[in-house]
CSV table of C-alpha atoms in Angstrom, one decimal:
chain,number,residue,atom,x,y,z
A,1,ALA,CA,0.0,0.0,0.0
A,2,ALA,CA,1.2,3.5,-0.8
A,3,VAL,CA,2.0,5.9,2.0
A,4,ALA,CA,1.6,9.6,2.3
A,5,MET,CA,4.6,11.8,1.4
A,6,PRO,CA,6.9,12.0,4.5
A,7,THR,CA,6.7,15.3,6.4
A,8,LYS,CA,9.5,17.8,6.3
A,9,ALA,CA,10.5,16.8,9.9
A,10,GLU,CA,10.6,13.1,9.0
A,11,LEU,CA,12.7,13.9,5.9
A,12,GLN,CA,15.2,16.0,7.8
A,13,LYS,CA,15.6,13.3,10.5
A,14,ALA,CA,15.9,10.6,7.8
A,15,GLN,CA,18.4,12.7,5.8
A,16,ALA,CA,20.9,12.6,8.7
A,17,MET,CA,20.5,8.8,8.8
A,18,VAL,CA,20.9,8.5,5.1
A,19,ASN,CA,23.9,10.8,5.0
A,20,ASP,CA,25.5,8.6,7.6
A,21,VAL,CA,24.9,5.2,5.9
A,22,THR,CA,25.9,6.5,2.5
A,23,ALA,CA,28.9,8.6,3.5
A,24,ALA,CA,31.6,6.1,2.6
A,25,ASP,CA,30.0,5.4,-0.8
A,26,MET,CA,29.8,9.1,-1.5
A,27,VAL,CA,33.5,9.5,-0.7
A,28,ALA,CA,34.3,6.5,-3.0
A,29,LEU,CA,32.3,8.2,-5.7
A,30,LYS,CA,34.2,11.4,-5.4
A,31,ALA,CA,37.5,9.5,-5.5
A,32,LYS,CA,36.2,7.7,-8.5
A,33,SER,CA,36.8,4.3,-6.9
A,34,LYS,CA,33.1,3.5,-7.3
A,35,THR,CA,30.9,4.3,-10.3
A,36,PRO,CA,27.5,6.2,-9.9
A,37,ALA,CA,25.8,2.9,-10.8
A,38,GLU,CA,27.6,1.0,-8.0
A,39,VAL,CA,26.7,3.6,-5.5
A,40,ALA,CA,23.1,3.7,-6.7
A,41,ALA,CA,22.8,-0.1,-6.4
A,42,LYS,CA,24.0,0.2,-2.8
A,43,HIS,CA,21.3,2.9,-2.2
A,44,MET,CA,18.7,0.5,-3.6
A,45,GLU,CA,19.9,-2.2,-1.3
A,46,LEU,CA,19.8,0.1,1.7
A,47,ALA,CA,16.3,1.3,0.7
A,48,ALA,CA,15.0,-2.2,0.8
A,49,GLN,CA,16.2,-2.4,4.5
A,50,ALA,CA,15.3,1.2,5.5
A,51,GLY,CA,13.9,1.7,8.9
A,52,SER,CA,11.4,4.3,7.8
A,53,GLU,CA,9.4,5.3,4.7
A,54,ALA,CA,11.3,8.7,4.8
A,55,GLU,CA,14.7,7.0,4.7
A,56,LYS,CA,13.5,4.6,1.9
A,57,TYR,CA,12.3,7.6,-0.1
A,58,LEU,CA,15.5,9.5,0.3
A,59,LEU,CA,17.6,6.5,-0.6
A,60,LEU,CA,15.5,5.9,-3.7
A,61,GLN,CA,15.8,9.6,-4.6
A,62,GLY,CA,19.6,9.4,-4.2
A,63,ALA,CA,19.7,6.3,-6.4
A,64,PHE,CA,17.7,8.0,-9.1
A,65,HIS,CA,20.1,11.0,-9.2
A,66,LEU,CA,23.1,8.6,-9.3
A,67,TYR,CA,21.7,6.6,-12.1
A,68,VAL,CA,21.0,9.8,-14.1
A,69,LYS,CA,24.5,11.1,-13.3
A,70,GLY,CA,25.9,7.8,-14.7
A,71,GLU,CA,23.5,8.1,-17.7
A,72,ASP,CA,21.8,4.8,-16.8
A,73,TYR,CA,18.3,5.9,-17.7
A,74,ASP,CA,16.8,2.4,-17.7
A,75,ASN,CA,17.6,2.0,-14.0
A,76,ALA,CA,16.6,5.6,-13.3
A,77,ALA,CA,13.2,4.9,-14.7
A,78,LYS,CA,12.9,1.8,-12.6
A,79,VAL,CA,13.6,3.8,-9.4
A,80,ILE,CA,10.9,6.3,-10.4
A,81,GLU,CA,8.5,3.4,-10.8
A,82,THR,CA,9.4,2.1,-7.4
A,83,MET,CA,8.9,5.5,-5.8
A,84,ASN,CA,5.6,6.0,-7.5
A,85,LYS,CA,4.3,2.7,-6.1
A,86,MET,CA,5.6,3.6,-2.7
A,87,VAL,CA,4.3,7.2,-2.3
A,88,ASP,CA,0.7,8.1,-2.6
A,89,PHE,CA,1.0,11.7,-3.9
A,90,THR,CA,-2.7,12.2,-3.7
A,91,SER,CA,-3.1,11.9,0.1
A,92,GLY,CA,-2.2,14.3,2.9
A,93,SER,CA,-1.0,17.2,0.8
């Protein structure tokens, strides 16, 4: 079932958590020791285990941006599909 879009407070709290769990990957990306696709795949893995919907949403959003950066538009589209299934944009706004 789809959930309402996370609140700003939920997103801010989740962002700190996401920054924490993805920090090493982002460093590797900057150092070019990992490709955007590799880091995006890790984001997808983390999203599947995320503790909250807000964390999951942010990880998916991050994966989307990484796939686009790596010009992997097929996977970027799959992420959008996943996000659309997850978030009910019609409720709560």
